[in-house]
GROMACS .gro file of C-alpha atoms in nm:
model
  346
    1MET     CA    1  -0.644   3.623  -1.245
    2MET     CA    2  -0.817   3.660  -0.901
    3PHE     CA    3  -0.913   3.263  -0.921
    4SER     CA    4  -0.563   3.191  -0.992
    5LYS     CA    5  -0.432   3.426  -0.723
    6ASN     CA    6  -0.679   3.240  -0.465
    7LYS     CA    7  -0.599   2.901  -0.546
    8ARG     CA    8  -0.233   3.007  -0.466
    9MET     CA    9  -0.342   3.122  -0.129
   10GLN     CA   10  -0.535   2.827  -0.080
   11ALA     CA   11  -0.248   2.602  -0.178
   12GLY     CA   12  -0.004   2.773   0.045
   13ASP     CA   13  -0.239   2.769   0.348
   14ALA     CA   14  -0.295   2.407   0.295
   15ALA     CA   15   0.015   2.306   0.502
   16PHE     CA   16  -0.136   2.442   0.821
   17SER     CA   17  -0.479   2.256   0.789
   18ARG     CA   18  -0.614   2.073   1.101
   19PRO     CA   19  -0.270   2.012   1.282
   20VAL     CA   20  -0.454   1.929   1.624
   21ILE     CA   21  -0.692   1.727   1.463
   22GLY     CA   22  -0.418   1.518   1.272
   23ALA     CA   23  -0.179   1.470   1.548
   24THR     CA   24  -0.498   1.339   1.743
   25ILE     CA   25  -0.582   1.118   1.441
   26LEU     CA   26  -0.214   0.992   1.420
   27VAL     CA   27  -0.170   0.892   1.775
   28SER     CA   28  -0.507   0.741   1.785
   29GLY     CA   29  -0.400   0.523   1.475
   30ILE     CA   30  -0.105   0.434   1.639
   31ALA     CA   31  -0.273   0.304   1.945
   32LEU     CA   32  -0.532   0.129   1.712
   33LEU     CA   33  -0.244  -0.039   1.521
   34MET     CA   34  -0.096  -0.153   1.833
   35LEU     CA   35  -0.428  -0.308   1.973
   36SER     CA   36  -0.472  -0.487   1.626
   37MET     CA   37  -0.177  -0.665   1.628
   38ALA     CA   38  -0.202  -0.750   1.971
   39PHE     CA   39  -0.556  -0.893   1.909
   40ALA     CA   40  -0.422  -1.070   1.576
   41ILE     CA   41  -0.183  -1.238   1.740
   42SER     CA   42  -0.370  -1.368   2.034
   43VAL     CA   43  -0.631  -1.533   1.811
   44GLY     CA   44  -0.593  -1.841   1.565
   45ALA     CA   45  -0.600  -2.193   1.615
   46ALA     CA   46  -0.437  -2.163   1.953
   47ASP     CA   47  -0.604  -1.883   2.155
   48ILE     CA   48  -0.323  -1.696   2.354
   49ASP     CA   49  -0.389  -1.405   2.612
   50PHE     CA   50  -0.242  -1.099   2.604
   51PHE     CA   51   0.001  -1.153   2.887
   52THR     CA   52   0.126  -1.415   2.731
   53VAL     CA   53   0.201  -1.204   2.414
   54TRP     CA   54   0.394  -0.974   2.605
   55ARG     CA   55   0.576  -1.210   2.773
   56SER     CA   56   0.682  -1.383   2.447
   57ILE     CA   57   0.797  -1.092   2.275
   58PHE     CA   58   0.993  -0.905   2.588
   59ASP     CA   59   1.095  -1.236   2.789
   60TYR     CA   60   1.137  -1.504   2.476
   61ASP     CA   61   1.167  -1.861   2.582
   62SER     CA   62   1.244  -2.124   2.312
   63THR     CA   63   1.123  -2.430   2.533
   64ARG     CA   64   0.750  -2.262   2.551
   65GLU     CA   65   0.489  -2.393   2.279
   66ALA     CA   66   0.318  -2.039   2.307
   67ASP     CA   67   0.666  -1.836   2.240
   68GLN     CA   68   0.728  -2.037   1.930
   69ILE     CA   69   0.410  -1.955   1.774
   70ILE     CA   70   0.400  -1.625   1.825
   71VAL     CA   71   0.797  -1.507   1.750
   72SER     CA   72   0.828  -1.772   1.494
   73LEU     CA   73   0.488  -1.764   1.307
   74ARG     CA   74   0.247  -1.466   1.420
   75LEU     CA   75   0.452  -1.191   1.488
   76PRO     CA   76   0.616  -1.171   1.175
   77ARG     CA   77   0.312  -1.232   0.969
   78GLU     CA   78   0.133  -0.896   1.113
   79LEU     CA   79   0.442  -0.693   1.111
   80ALA     CA   80   0.425  -0.799   0.761
   81ALA     CA   81   0.079  -0.731   0.706
   82ALA     CA   82   0.123  -0.377   0.874
   83ALA     CA   83   0.433  -0.300   0.669
   84VAL     CA   84   0.242  -0.410   0.357
   85GLY     CA   85  -0.088  -0.194   0.418
   86ALA     CA   86   0.138   0.108   0.481
   87ALA     CA   87   0.324   0.071   0.190
   88LEU     CA   88  -0.011   0.035  -0.026
   89ALA     CA   89  -0.172   0.327   0.141
   90VAL     CA   90   0.107   0.585   0.113
   91SER     CA   91   0.180   0.455  -0.254
   92GLY     CA   92  -0.195   0.515  -0.303
   93SER     CA   93  -0.181   0.856  -0.134
   94ILE     CA   94   0.131   0.969  -0.359
   95MET     CA   95  -0.050   0.865  -0.680
   96GLN     CA   96  -0.397   1.047  -0.609
   97GLY     CA   97  -0.172   1.352  -0.531
   98MET     CA   98   0.040   1.364  -0.825
   99THR     CA   99  -0.220   1.280  -1.063
  100ARG     CA  100  -0.507   1.444  -0.881
  101ASN     CA  101  -0.713   1.110  -0.973
  102PRO     CA  102  -0.931   1.009  -0.674
  103LEU     CA  103  -0.932   0.653  -0.856
  104ALA     CA  104  -0.555   0.614  -0.821
  105ASP     CA  105  -0.408   0.320  -0.666
  106SER     CA  106  -0.125   0.078  -0.735
  107GLY     CA  107  -0.360  -0.210  -0.817
  108LEU     CA  108  -0.559  -0.029  -1.052
  109LEU     CA  109  -0.274   0.173  -1.227
  110GLY     CA  110  -0.084  -0.142  -1.342
  111LEU     CA  111   0.192  -0.163  -1.067
  112ASN     CA  112   0.059  -0.451  -0.917
  113ALA     CA  113   0.008  -0.631  -1.226
  114GLY     CA  114   0.343  -0.570  -1.366
  115ALA     CA  115   0.519  -0.695  -1.027
  116SER     CA  116   0.316  -0.998  -1.039
  117LEU     CA  117   0.440  -1.065  -1.402
  118ALA     CA  118   0.775  -1.026  -1.300
  119LEU     CA  119   0.747  -1.253  -1.014
  120ALA     CA  120   0.592  -1.524  -1.256
  121CYS     CA  121   0.928  -1.500  -1.470
  122VAL     CA  122   1.153  -1.517  -1.153
  123PHE     CA  123   0.940  -1.869  -1.062
  124ALA     CA  124   0.984  -1.988  -1.434
  125PHE     CA  125   1.336  -1.881  -1.517
  126TYR     CA  126   1.506  -1.853  -1.186
  127PRO     CA  127   1.321  -2.058  -0.912
  128SER     CA  128   1.612  -2.037  -0.636
  129ALA     CA  129   1.626  -1.647  -0.675
  130THR     CA  130   1.662  -1.522  -0.320
  131TYR     CA  131   1.401  -1.249  -0.172
  132LEU     CA  132   1.624  -0.977  -0.251
  133SER     CA  133   1.608  -1.063  -0.583
  134VAL     CA  134   1.265  -1.089  -0.577
  135MET     CA  135   1.200  -0.753  -0.441
  136ILE     CA  136   1.430  -0.605  -0.706
  137VAL     CA  137   1.254  -0.802  -0.987
  138SER     CA  138   0.908  -0.641  -0.827
  139PHE     CA  139   1.028  -0.305  -0.831
  140ILE     CA  140   1.140  -0.332  -1.222
  141GLY     CA  141   0.815  -0.498  -1.280
  142ALA     CA  142   0.634  -0.238  -1.106
  143GLY     CA  143   0.804   0.049  -1.302
  144ILE     CA  144   0.704  -0.132  -1.652
  145GLY     CA  145   0.355  -0.160  -1.553
  146ALA     CA  146   0.344   0.206  -1.485
  147ALA     CA  147   0.540   0.314  -1.766
  148MET     CA  148   0.287   0.128  -1.984
  149VAL     CA  149  -0.013   0.289  -1.809
  150PHE     CA  150   0.118   0.633  -1.860
  151GLY     CA  151   0.231   0.619  -2.218
  152LEU     CA  152  -0.092   0.465  -2.314
  153GLY     CA  153  -0.279   0.714  -2.144
  154SER     CA  154  -0.091   1.033  -2.304
  155LEU     CA  155  -0.102   0.890  -2.661
  156LYS     CA  156  -0.426   1.099  -2.735
  157ARG     CA  157  -0.440   1.482  -2.759
  158GLY     CA  158  -0.525   1.608  -2.422
  159GLY     CA  159  -0.275   1.454  -2.214
  160LEU     CA  160  -0.340   1.238  -1.908
  161THR     CA  161  -0.692   1.280  -1.788
  162PRO     CA  162  -0.807   1.079  -1.463
  163LEU     CA  163  -1.048   0.885  -1.661
  164ARG     CA  164  -0.771   0.809  -1.922
  165ILE     CA  165  -0.520   0.701  -1.640
  166THR     CA  166  -0.801   0.463  -1.519
  167LEU     CA  167  -0.904   0.277  -1.837
  168ALA     CA  168  -0.535   0.258  -1.929
  169GLY     CA  169  -0.446   0.083  -1.594
  170ALA     CA  170  -0.722  -0.150  -1.616
  171ALA     CA  171  -0.641  -0.250  -1.976
  172VAL     CA  172  -0.234  -0.280  -1.888
  173SER     CA  173  -0.339  -0.486  -1.570
  174ALA     CA  174  -0.547  -0.699  -1.770
  175LEU     CA  175  -0.295  -0.779  -2.033
  176LEU     CA  176  -0.007  -0.819  -1.794
  177SER     CA  177  -0.189  -1.051  -1.540
  178ALA     CA  178  -0.297  -1.251  -1.877
  179ILE     CA  179   0.079  -1.275  -1.978
  180ALA     CA  180   0.179  -1.392  -1.600
  181GLU     CA  181  -0.114  -1.676  -1.616
  182GLY     CA  182   0.006  -1.799  -1.956
  183ILE     CA  183   0.360  -1.812  -1.767
  184ALA     CA  184   0.227  -1.990  -1.494
  185LEU     CA  185   0.036  -2.228  -1.721
  186TYR     CA  186   0.310  -2.306  -1.956
  187TYR     CA  187   0.582  -2.369  -1.710
  188LYS     CA  188   0.308  -2.545  -1.443
  189LEU     CA  189   0.343  -2.284  -1.171
  190SER     CA  190  -0.017  -2.194  -1.115
  191GLN     CA  191   0.000  -2.299  -0.763
  192GLU     CA  192   0.288  -2.072  -0.687
  193LEU     CA  193   0.153  -1.801  -0.882
  194THR     CA  194  -0.196  -1.827  -0.705
  195PHE     CA  195  -0.054  -1.724  -0.344
  196TRP     CA  196   0.043  -1.393  -0.523
  197THR     CA  197  -0.250  -1.366  -0.736
  198ALA     CA  198  -0.499  -1.386  -0.425
  199GLY     CA  199  -0.279  -1.212  -0.163
  200GLY     CA  200  -0.158  -1.275   0.159
  201VAL     CA  201   0.116  -1.259   0.443
  202SER     CA  202   0.110  -1.637   0.562
  203GLY     CA  203   0.458  -1.786   0.578
  204THR     CA  204   0.617  -1.440   0.624
  205ASN     CA  205   0.966  -1.511   0.815
  206TRP     CA  206   1.201  -1.272   0.942
  207VAL     CA  207   1.456  -1.301   0.688
  208GLN     CA  208   1.219  -1.138   0.427
  209LEU     CA  209   1.121  -0.903   0.725
  210LYS     CA  210   1.493  -0.821   0.739
  211TRP     CA  211   1.476  -0.625   0.386
  212LEU     CA  212   1.103  -0.554   0.401
  213LEU     CA  213   1.077  -0.336   0.701
  214PRO     CA  214   1.382  -0.102   0.612
  215VAL     CA  215   1.271  -0.053   0.242
  216VAL     CA  216   0.924   0.031   0.311
  217GLY     CA  217   1.072   0.235   0.638
  218VAL     CA  218   1.270   0.445   0.392
  219GLY     CA  219   1.024   0.482   0.156
  220ILE     CA  220   0.791   0.626   0.398
  221VAL     CA  221   1.030   0.859   0.546
  222ILE     CA  222   1.114   1.000   0.192
  223ALA     CA  223   0.741   1.031   0.116
  224ILE     CA  224   0.688   1.279   0.422
  225MET     CA  225   1.012   1.472   0.372
  226PHE     CA  226   0.842   1.550   0.020
  227SER     CA  227   0.478   1.558   0.163
  228LYS     CA  228   0.458   1.941   0.167
  229GLY     CA  229   0.578   1.966  -0.199
  230LEU     CA  230   0.292   1.697  -0.303
  231THR     CA  231   0.022   1.908  -0.112
  232VAL     CA  232   0.128   2.215  -0.318
  233LEU     CA  233   0.121   1.948  -0.629
  234SER     CA  234  -0.219   1.821  -0.548
  235PHE     CA  235  -0.359   2.164  -0.617
  236GLY     CA  236  -0.222   2.146  -0.983
  237GLU     CA  237   0.132   2.195  -1.167
  238GLU     CA  238   0.056   2.535  -1.289
  239ILE     CA  239   0.005   2.670  -0.916
  240ALA     CA  240   0.308   2.451  -0.786
  241LYS     CA  241   0.544   2.629  -1.049
  242GLY     CA  242   0.364   2.943  -0.981
  243LEU     CA  243   0.493   2.919  -0.578
  244GLY     CA  244   0.861   2.824  -0.710
  245GLN     CA  245   0.826   2.445  -0.664
  246ARG     CA  246   1.062   2.247  -0.866
  247THR     CA  247   0.791   1.988  -1.010
  248LEU     CA  248   1.009   1.764  -1.191
  249LEU     CA  249   1.223   1.668  -0.897
  250THR     CA  250   0.910   1.637  -0.680
  251LYS     CA  251   0.735   1.395  -0.919
  252THR     CA  252   1.059   1.212  -0.972
  253VAL     CA  253   1.117   1.140  -0.646
  254LEU     CA  254   0.778   1.059  -0.548
  255MET     CA  255   0.711   0.838  -0.849
  256CYS     CA  256   1.001   0.651  -0.749
  257VAL     CA  257   0.889   0.599  -0.397
  258VAL     CA  258   0.565   0.471  -0.519
  259LEU     CA  259   0.743   0.199  -0.741
  260ILE     CA  260   0.967   0.103  -0.455
  261LEU     CA  261   0.636   0.074  -0.208
  262ALA     CA  262   0.428  -0.116  -0.427
  263GLY     CA  263   0.721  -0.361  -0.555
  264ALA     CA  264   0.812  -0.441  -0.198
  265ALA     CA  265   0.421  -0.499  -0.085
  266VAL     CA  266   0.361  -0.701  -0.379
  267SER     CA  267   0.693  -0.899  -0.353
  268ILE     CA  268   0.589  -1.006   0.012
  269ALA     CA  269   0.182  -1.023  -0.003
  270GLY     CA  270   0.130  -1.077  -0.371
  271ALA     CA  271  -0.116  -0.829  -0.565
  272ILE     CA  272  -0.396  -0.682  -0.302
  273ALA     CA  273  -0.589  -0.396  -0.441
  274PHE     CA  274  -0.798  -0.120  -0.302
  275VAL     CA  275  -0.582  -0.064   0.006
  276GLY     CA  276  -0.411   0.247  -0.129
  277LEU     CA  277  -0.765   0.349  -0.282
  278MET     CA  278  -0.985   0.357   0.012
  279VAL     CA  279  -0.730   0.450   0.289
  280PRO     CA  280  -0.629   0.798   0.157
  281HIS     CA  281  -0.989   0.915   0.107
  282MET     CA  282  -1.084   0.822   0.472
  283VAL     CA  283  -0.773   0.972   0.598
  284ARG     CA  284  -0.824   1.302   0.388
  285PHE     CA  285  -1.177   1.300   0.525
  286LEU     CA  286  -1.052   1.325   0.885
  287VAL     CA  287  -0.737   1.544   0.861
  288GLY     CA  288  -0.812   1.771   0.553
  289THR     CA  289  -0.581   1.814   0.240
  290ASP     CA  290  -0.233   1.840   0.380
  291TYR     CA  291  -0.039   1.552   0.302
  292ARG     CA  292   0.217   1.617   0.583
  293TRP     CA  293  -0.062   1.470   0.779
  294ILE     CA  294  -0.200   1.242   0.505
  295ILE     CA  295   0.098   1.028   0.428
  296PRO     CA  296   0.182   0.913   0.777
  297CYS     CA  297  -0.182   0.881   0.884
  298SER     CA  298  -0.262   0.667   0.552
  299ALA     CA  299   0.058   0.430   0.668
  300ILE     CA  300  -0.072   0.378   1.001
  301PHE     CA  301  -0.448   0.323   0.895
  302GLY     CA  302  -0.320   0.141   0.598
  303GLY     CA  303  -0.141  -0.121   0.847
  304VAL     CA  304  -0.459  -0.129   1.045
  305LEU     CA  305  -0.675  -0.216   0.763
  306MET     CA  306  -0.416  -0.514   0.648
  307VAL     CA  307  -0.397  -0.640   0.997
  308LEU     CA  308  -0.751  -0.647   1.055
  309ALA     CA  309  -0.798  -0.818   0.706
  310ASP     CA  310  -0.517  -1.090   0.749
  311THR     CA  311  -0.731  -1.169   1.102
  312ALA     CA  312  -1.038  -1.203   0.924
  313ALA     CA  313  -0.881  -1.392   0.657
  314ARG     CA  314  -0.759  -1.648   0.950
  315LEU     CA  315  -1.108  -1.685   1.109
  316VAL     CA  316  -1.368  -1.643   0.877
  317ASN     CA  317  -1.312  -2.008   0.732
  318ALA     CA  318  -1.097  -2.167   1.023
  319PRO     CA  319  -0.875  -2.373   0.987
  320TYR     CA  320  -0.858  -2.264   0.625
  321GLU     CA  321  -0.760  -1.951   0.533
  322THR     CA  322  -0.939  -1.714   0.306
  323PRO     CA  323  -0.716  -1.503   0.047
  324VAL     CA  324  -0.650  -1.153   0.198
  325GLY     CA  325  -0.712  -1.037  -0.133
  326ALA     CA  326  -1.087  -1.120  -0.112
  327ILE     CA  327  -1.171  -1.003   0.204
  328VAL     CA  328  -1.010  -0.633   0.115
  329SER     CA  329  -1.187  -0.653  -0.203
  330MET     CA  330  -1.546  -0.702  -0.033
  331VAL     CA  331  -1.491  -0.365   0.084
  332GLY     CA  332  -1.292  -0.205  -0.155
  333VAL     CA  333  -1.538  -0.286  -0.493
  334PRO     CA  334  -1.838  -0.112  -0.326
  335PHE     CA  335  -1.610   0.181  -0.229
  336PHE     CA  336  -1.452   0.226  -0.576
  337LEU     CA  337  -1.814   0.211  -0.714
  338TYR     CA  338  -1.898   0.489  -0.490
  339LEU     CA  339  -1.604   0.677  -0.605
  340ALA     CA  340  -1.687   0.636  -0.962
  341ARG     CA  341  -2.022   0.704  -0.937
  342ARG     CA  342  -1.963   1.035  -0.732
  343GLY     CA  343  -1.707   1.155  -0.980
  344GLY     CA  344  -1.953   1.082  -1.264
  345ARG     CA  345  -2.177   1.319  -1.097
  346LYS     CA  346  -1.924   1.590  -1.087
   0.00000   0.00000   0.00000
């Protein structure tokens, strides 16, 4: 009884953890994101100084070649990278809080694979689909992947444990990815699907951003609105109910947000894993367990990670591009093994 009461007090006090540190980290992260994007726009096949970047954004002249490169190619690409990173990081932080599973991530729990399968079906049966149609189909595919993972993980007695969710996610992801590859081979779509499998934001244009940025922005805003409830929910469903929270509403809304963010990210950048796994852990180490700080900080630092990964993908083997998914995985796989090893010890 005393233990339950202490847990409730801890959950109630979590909303006030490290506010000064959280605000400092958030402001620093925004500044770092701006600097990362400016650096990313400046470097490449044509090196451009910061003054030219500033002038091109705020005083665009279509007759200047540098302005065309920046505004037509590099700026939408880096905005897409920041939005994708934010979407993946926020969806990962929500899933980790809801499931209380430190290994939760949209790429590890079948959402990315489900969206990729849906994209393969679109390429095969409706190749002239608009980007809005592609995004909607990605949402549906992510939902199917999540339903399969949670359904498979809850078959045995004892319910959804972190280990079962992770194993079910690995199995469902392998199955859906195999089906997607089969469709691509049968309909000779391997080249189109390879881009989505490897991951990347090259070729992103303003038409795509017109849909991507509002969707990701609304998803993050809703996540922030429900972040206090997520903080309480992260301490356990019994404690949340004891504090009077409507857990079903909170979980339903947040799961919809995860599907929207993961689907939007996959529709523009393909299947990129580990961003949603790593960033929330790093942010939680800095700002504590309050999701009112974790979610906005995850959005900012997820954007920073993706912008830097995209920049490295362009520079590692210039003039050729390395898949962004491979760059992120070089850091993500060791981080995943570290978390799995630490969880095994506990």
